[in-house]
CSV table of N, CA and C in Angstrom, one decimal:
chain,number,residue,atom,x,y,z
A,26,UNK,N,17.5,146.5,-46.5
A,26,UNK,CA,17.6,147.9,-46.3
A,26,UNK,C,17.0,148.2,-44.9
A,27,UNK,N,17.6,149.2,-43.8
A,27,UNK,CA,17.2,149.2,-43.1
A,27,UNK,C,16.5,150.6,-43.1
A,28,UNK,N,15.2,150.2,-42.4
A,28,UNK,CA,15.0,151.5,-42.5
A,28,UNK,C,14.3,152.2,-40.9
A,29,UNK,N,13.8,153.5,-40.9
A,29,UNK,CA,13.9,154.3,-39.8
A,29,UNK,C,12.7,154.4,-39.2
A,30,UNK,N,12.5,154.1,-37.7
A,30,UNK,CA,11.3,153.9,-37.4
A,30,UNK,C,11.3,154.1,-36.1
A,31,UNK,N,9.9,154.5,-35.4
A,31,UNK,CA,10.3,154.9,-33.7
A,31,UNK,C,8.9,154.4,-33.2
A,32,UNK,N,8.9,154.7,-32.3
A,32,UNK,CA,8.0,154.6,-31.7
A,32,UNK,C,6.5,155.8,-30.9
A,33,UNK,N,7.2,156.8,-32.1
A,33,UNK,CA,6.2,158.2,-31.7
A,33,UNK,C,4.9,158.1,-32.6
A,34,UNK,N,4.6,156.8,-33.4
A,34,UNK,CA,3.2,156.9,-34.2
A,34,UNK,C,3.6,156.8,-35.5
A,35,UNK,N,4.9,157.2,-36.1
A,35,UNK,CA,5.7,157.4,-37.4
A,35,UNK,C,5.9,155.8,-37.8
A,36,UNK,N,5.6,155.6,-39.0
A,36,UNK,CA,5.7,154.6,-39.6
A,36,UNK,C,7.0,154.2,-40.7
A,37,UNK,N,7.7,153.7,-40.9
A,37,UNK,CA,8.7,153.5,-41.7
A,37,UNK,C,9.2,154.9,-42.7
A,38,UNK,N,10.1,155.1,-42.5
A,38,UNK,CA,10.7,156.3,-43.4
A,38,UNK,C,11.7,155.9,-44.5
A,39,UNK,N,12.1,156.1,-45.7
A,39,UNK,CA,12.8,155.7,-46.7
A,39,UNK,C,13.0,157.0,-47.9
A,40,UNK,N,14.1,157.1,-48.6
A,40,UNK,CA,14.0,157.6,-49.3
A,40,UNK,C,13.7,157.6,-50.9
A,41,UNK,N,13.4,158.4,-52.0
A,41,UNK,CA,13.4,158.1,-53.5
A,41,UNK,C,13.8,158.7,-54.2
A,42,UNK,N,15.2,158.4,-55.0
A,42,UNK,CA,15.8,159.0,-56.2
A,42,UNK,C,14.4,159.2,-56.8
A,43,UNK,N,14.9,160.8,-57.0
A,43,UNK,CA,13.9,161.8,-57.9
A,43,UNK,C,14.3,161.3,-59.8
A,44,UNK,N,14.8,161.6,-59.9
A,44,UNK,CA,15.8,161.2,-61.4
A,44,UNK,C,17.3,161.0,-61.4
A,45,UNK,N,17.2,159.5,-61.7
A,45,UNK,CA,18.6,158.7,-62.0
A,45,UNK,C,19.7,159.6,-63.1
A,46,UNK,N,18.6,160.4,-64.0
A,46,UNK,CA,19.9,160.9,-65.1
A,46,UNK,C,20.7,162.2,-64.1
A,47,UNK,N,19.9,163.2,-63.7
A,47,UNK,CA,20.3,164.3,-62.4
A,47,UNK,C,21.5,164.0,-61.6
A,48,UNK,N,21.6,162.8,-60.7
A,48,UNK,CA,22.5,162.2,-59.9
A,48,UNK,C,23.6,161.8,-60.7
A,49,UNK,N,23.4,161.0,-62.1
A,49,UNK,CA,24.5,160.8,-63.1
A,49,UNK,C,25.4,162.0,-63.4
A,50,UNK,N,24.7,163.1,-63.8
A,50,UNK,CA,25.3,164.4,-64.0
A,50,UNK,C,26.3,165.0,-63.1
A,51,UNK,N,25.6,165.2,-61.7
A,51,UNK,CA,26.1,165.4,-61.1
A,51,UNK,C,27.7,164.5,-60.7
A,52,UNK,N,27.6,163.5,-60.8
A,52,UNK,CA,28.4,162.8,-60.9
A,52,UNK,C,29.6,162.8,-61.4
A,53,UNK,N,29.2,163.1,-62.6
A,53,UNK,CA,30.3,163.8,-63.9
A,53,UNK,C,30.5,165.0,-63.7
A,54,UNK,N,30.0,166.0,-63.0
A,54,UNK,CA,30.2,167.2,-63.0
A,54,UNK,C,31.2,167.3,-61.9
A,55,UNK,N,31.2,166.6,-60.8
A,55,UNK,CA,31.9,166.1,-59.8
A,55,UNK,C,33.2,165.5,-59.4
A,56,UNK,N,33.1,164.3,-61.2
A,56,UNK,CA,34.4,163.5,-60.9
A,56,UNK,C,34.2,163.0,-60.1
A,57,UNK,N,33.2,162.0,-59.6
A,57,UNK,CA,33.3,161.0,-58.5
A,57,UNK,C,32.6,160.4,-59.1
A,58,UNK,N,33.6,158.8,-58.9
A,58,UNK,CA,32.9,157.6,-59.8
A,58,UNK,C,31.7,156.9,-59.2
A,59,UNK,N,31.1,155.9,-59.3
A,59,UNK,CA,30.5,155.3,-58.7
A,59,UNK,C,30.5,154.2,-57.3
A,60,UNK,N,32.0,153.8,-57.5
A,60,UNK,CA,32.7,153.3,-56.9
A,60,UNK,C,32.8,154.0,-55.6
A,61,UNK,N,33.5,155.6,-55.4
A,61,UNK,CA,33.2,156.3,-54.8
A,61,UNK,C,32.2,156.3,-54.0
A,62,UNK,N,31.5,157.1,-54.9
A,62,UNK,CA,29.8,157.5,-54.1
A,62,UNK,C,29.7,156.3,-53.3
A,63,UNK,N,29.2,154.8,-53.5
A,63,UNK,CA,29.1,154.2,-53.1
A,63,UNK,C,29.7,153.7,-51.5
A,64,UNK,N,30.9,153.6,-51.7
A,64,UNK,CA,32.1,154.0,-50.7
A,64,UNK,C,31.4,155.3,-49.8
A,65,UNK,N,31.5,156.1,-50.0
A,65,UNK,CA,30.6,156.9,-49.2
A,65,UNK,C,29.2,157.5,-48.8
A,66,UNK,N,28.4,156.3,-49.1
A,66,UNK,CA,27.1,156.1,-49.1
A,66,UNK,C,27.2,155.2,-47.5
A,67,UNK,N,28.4,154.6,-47.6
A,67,UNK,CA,28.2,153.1,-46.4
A,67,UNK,C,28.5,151.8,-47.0
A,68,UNK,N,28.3,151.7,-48.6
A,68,UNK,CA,27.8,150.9,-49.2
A,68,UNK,C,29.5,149.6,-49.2
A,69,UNK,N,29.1,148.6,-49.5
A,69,UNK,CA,30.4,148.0,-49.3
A,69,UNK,C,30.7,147.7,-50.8
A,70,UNK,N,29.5,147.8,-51.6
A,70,UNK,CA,29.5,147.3,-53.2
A,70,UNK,C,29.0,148.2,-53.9
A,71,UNK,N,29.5,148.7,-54.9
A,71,UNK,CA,28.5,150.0,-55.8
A,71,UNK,C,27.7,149.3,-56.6
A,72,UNK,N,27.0,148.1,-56.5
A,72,UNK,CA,26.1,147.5,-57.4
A,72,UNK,C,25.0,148.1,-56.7
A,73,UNK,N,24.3,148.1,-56.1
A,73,UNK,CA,23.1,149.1,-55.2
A,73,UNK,C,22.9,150.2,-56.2
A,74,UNK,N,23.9,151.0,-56.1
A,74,UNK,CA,24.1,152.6,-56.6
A,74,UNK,C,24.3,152.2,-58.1
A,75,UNK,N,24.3,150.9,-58.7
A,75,UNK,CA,24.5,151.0,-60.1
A,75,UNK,C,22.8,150.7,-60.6
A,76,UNK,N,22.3,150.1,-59.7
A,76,UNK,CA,20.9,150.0,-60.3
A,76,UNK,C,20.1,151.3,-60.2
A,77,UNK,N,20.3,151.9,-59.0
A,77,UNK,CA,19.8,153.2,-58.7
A,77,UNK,C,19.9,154.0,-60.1
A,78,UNK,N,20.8,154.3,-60.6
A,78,UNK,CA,21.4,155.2,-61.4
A,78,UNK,C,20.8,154.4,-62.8
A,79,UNK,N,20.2,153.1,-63.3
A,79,UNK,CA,19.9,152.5,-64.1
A,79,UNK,C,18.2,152.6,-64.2
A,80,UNK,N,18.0,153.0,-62.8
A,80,UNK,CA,16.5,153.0,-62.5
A,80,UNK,C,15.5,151.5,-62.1
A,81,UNK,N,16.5,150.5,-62.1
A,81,UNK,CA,15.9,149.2,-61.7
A,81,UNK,C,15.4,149.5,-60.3
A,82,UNK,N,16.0,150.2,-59.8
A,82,UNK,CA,15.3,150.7,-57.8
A,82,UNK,C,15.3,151.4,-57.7
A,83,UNK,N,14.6,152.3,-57.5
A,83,UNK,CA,14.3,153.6,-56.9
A,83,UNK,C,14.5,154.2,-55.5
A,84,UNK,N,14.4,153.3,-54.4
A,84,UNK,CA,15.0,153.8,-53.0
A,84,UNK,C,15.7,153.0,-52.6
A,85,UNK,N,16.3,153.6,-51.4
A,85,UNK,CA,17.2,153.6,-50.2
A,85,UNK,C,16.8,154.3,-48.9
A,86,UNK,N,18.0,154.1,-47.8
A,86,UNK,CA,17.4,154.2,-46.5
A,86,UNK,C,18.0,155.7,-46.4
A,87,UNK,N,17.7,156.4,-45.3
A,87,UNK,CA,17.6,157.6,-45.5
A,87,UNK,C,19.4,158.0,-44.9
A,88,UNK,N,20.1,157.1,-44.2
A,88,UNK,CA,21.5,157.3,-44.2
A,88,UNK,C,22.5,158.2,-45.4
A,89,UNK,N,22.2,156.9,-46.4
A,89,UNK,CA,23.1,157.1,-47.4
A,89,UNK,C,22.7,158.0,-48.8
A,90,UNK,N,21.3,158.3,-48.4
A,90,UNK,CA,21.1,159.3,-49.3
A,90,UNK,C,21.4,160.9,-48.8
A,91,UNK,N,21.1,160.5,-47.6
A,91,UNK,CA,22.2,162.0,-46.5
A,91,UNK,C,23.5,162.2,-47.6
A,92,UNK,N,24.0,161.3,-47.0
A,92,UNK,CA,25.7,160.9,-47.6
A,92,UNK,C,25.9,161.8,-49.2
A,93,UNK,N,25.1,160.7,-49.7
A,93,UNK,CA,25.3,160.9,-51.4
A,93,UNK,C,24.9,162.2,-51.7
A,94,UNK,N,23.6,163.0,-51.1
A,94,UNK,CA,23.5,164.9,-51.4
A,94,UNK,C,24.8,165.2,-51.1
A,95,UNK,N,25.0,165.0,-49.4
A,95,UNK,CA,26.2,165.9,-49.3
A,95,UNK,C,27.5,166.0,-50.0
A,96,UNK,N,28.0,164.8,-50.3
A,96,UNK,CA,29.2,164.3,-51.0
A,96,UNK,C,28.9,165.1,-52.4
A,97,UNK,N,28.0,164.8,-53.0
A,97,UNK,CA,27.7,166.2,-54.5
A,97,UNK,C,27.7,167.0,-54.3
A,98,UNK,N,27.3,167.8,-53.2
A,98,UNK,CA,27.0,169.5,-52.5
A,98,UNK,C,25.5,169.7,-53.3
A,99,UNK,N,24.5,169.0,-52.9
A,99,UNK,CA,23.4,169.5,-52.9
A,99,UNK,C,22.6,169.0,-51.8
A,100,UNK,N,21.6,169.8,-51.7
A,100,UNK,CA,20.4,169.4,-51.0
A,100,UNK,C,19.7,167.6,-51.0
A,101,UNK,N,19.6,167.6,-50.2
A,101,UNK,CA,18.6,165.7,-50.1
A,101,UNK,C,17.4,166.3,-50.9
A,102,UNK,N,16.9,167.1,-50.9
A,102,UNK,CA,15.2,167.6,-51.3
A,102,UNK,C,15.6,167.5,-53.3
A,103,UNK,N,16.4,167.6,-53.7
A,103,UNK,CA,17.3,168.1,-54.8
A,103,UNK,C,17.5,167.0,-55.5
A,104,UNK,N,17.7,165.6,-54.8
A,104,UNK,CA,17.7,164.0,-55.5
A,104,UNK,C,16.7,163.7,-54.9
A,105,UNK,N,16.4,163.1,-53.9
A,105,UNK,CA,15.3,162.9,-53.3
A,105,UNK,C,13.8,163.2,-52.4
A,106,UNK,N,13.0,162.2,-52.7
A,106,UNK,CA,11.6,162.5,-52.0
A,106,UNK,C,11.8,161.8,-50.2
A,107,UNK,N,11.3,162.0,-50.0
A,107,UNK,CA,10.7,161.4,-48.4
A,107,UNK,C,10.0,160.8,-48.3
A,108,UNK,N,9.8,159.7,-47.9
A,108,UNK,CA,9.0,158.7,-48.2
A,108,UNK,C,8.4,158.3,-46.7
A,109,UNK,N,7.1,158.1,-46.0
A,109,UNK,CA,6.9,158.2,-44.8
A,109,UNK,C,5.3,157.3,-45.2
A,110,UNK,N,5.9,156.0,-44.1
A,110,UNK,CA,4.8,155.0,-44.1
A,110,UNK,C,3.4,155.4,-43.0
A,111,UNK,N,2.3,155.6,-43.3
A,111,UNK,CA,1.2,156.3,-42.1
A,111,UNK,C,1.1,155.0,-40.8
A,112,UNK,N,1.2,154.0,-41.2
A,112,UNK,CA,1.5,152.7,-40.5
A,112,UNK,C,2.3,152.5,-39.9
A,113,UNK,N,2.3,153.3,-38.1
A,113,UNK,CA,3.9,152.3,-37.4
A,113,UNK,C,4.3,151.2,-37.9
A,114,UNK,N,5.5,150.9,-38.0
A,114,UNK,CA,5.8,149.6,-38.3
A,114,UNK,C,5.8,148.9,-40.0
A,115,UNK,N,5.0,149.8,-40.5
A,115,UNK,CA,4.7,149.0,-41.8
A,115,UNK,C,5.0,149.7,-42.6
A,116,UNK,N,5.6,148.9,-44.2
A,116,UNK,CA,6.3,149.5,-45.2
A,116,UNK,C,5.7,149.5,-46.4
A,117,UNK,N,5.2,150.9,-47.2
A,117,UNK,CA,4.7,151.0,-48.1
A,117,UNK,C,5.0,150.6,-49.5
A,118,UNK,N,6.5,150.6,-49.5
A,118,UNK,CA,7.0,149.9,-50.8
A,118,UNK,C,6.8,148.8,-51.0
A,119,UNK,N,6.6,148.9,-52.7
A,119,UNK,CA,6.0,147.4,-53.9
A,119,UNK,C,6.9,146.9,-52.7
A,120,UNK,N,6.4,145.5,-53.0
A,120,UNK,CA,7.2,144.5,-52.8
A,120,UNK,C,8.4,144.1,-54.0
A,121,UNK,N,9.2,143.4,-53.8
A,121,UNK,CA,10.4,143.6,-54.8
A,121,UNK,C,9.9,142.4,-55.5
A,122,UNK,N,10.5,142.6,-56.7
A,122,UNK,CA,10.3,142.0,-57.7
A,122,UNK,C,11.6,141.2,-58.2
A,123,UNK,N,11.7,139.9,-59.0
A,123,UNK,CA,12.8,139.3,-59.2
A,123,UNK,C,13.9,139.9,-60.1
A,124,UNK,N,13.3,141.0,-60.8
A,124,UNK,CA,14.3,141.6,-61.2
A,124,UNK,C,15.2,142.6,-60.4
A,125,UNK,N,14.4,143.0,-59.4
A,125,UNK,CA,15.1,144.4,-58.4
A,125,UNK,C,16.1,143.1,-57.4
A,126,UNK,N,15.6,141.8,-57.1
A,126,UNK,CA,16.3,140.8,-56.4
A,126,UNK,C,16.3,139.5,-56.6
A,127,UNK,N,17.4,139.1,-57.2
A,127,UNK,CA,17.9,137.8,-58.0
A,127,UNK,C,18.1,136.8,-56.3
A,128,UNK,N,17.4,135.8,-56.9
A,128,UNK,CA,17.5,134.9,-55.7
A,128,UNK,C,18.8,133.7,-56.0
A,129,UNK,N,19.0,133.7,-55.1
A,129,UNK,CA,20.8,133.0,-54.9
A,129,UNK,C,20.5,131.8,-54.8
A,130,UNK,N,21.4,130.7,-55.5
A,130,UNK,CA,21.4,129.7,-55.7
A,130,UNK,C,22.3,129.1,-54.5
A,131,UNK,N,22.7,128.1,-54.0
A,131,UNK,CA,23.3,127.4,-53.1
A,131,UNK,C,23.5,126.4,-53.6
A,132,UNK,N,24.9,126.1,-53.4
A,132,UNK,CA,25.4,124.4,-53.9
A,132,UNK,C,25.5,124.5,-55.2
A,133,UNK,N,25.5,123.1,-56.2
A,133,UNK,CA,25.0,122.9,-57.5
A,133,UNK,C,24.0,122.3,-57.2
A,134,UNK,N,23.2,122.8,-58.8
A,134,UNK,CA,22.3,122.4,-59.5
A,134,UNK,C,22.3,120.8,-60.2
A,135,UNK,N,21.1,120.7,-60.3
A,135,UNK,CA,21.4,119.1,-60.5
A,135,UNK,C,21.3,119.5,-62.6
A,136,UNK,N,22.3,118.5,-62.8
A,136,UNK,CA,22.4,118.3,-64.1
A,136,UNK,C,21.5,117.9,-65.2
């Protein structure tokens, strides 16, 4: 995930789905699948946006959550928080965990 950072003192910026059920609604209220959204997030795969919405991850970078308010017609403040590291450079978020990211196997496995 990339995220947003400069060089004026500001430390890593990211964003946080407020409530996964909210953005679902919206969704249905909208007619735009997930597939979609995703597609217009940037995203090349809606698996991202399917955990999001499941709650296994709670953020993203602040691009595609642009995206995803506008594309519903609401506000970013309306699904999401702001998330702003006091640490140039350094990122506040847990570290990920093996469930939020499945580590990839290469080749086979020995029998």
């Amino acid at each position: 995930m990339k995220l947003v950072s400069d060089n004026y003192g500001i430390g890593a910026i990211w964003m946080e789905l407020r409530d996964p059920k909210k953005l679902k609604r919206l969704m249905i209220v909208q007619d735009v699948s997930q597939r979609e959204l995703a597609k217009i997030a940037g995203w090349k795969s809606h698996s991202y946006l399917g955990r999001l919405m499941a709650g296994k991850v709670k953020t993203l970078s602040t691009d595609p959550a642009l995206r995803i308010a506008h594309a519903l017609g609401v506000g970013v403040e309306d699904l999401f928080l702001t998330k702003v590291s006091d640490i140039p450079g350094h990122d506040d978020r847990k570290p990920k965990t093996q469930t939020q990211e499945q580590p990839r196997h290469r080749g086979r496995t020995a029998a």
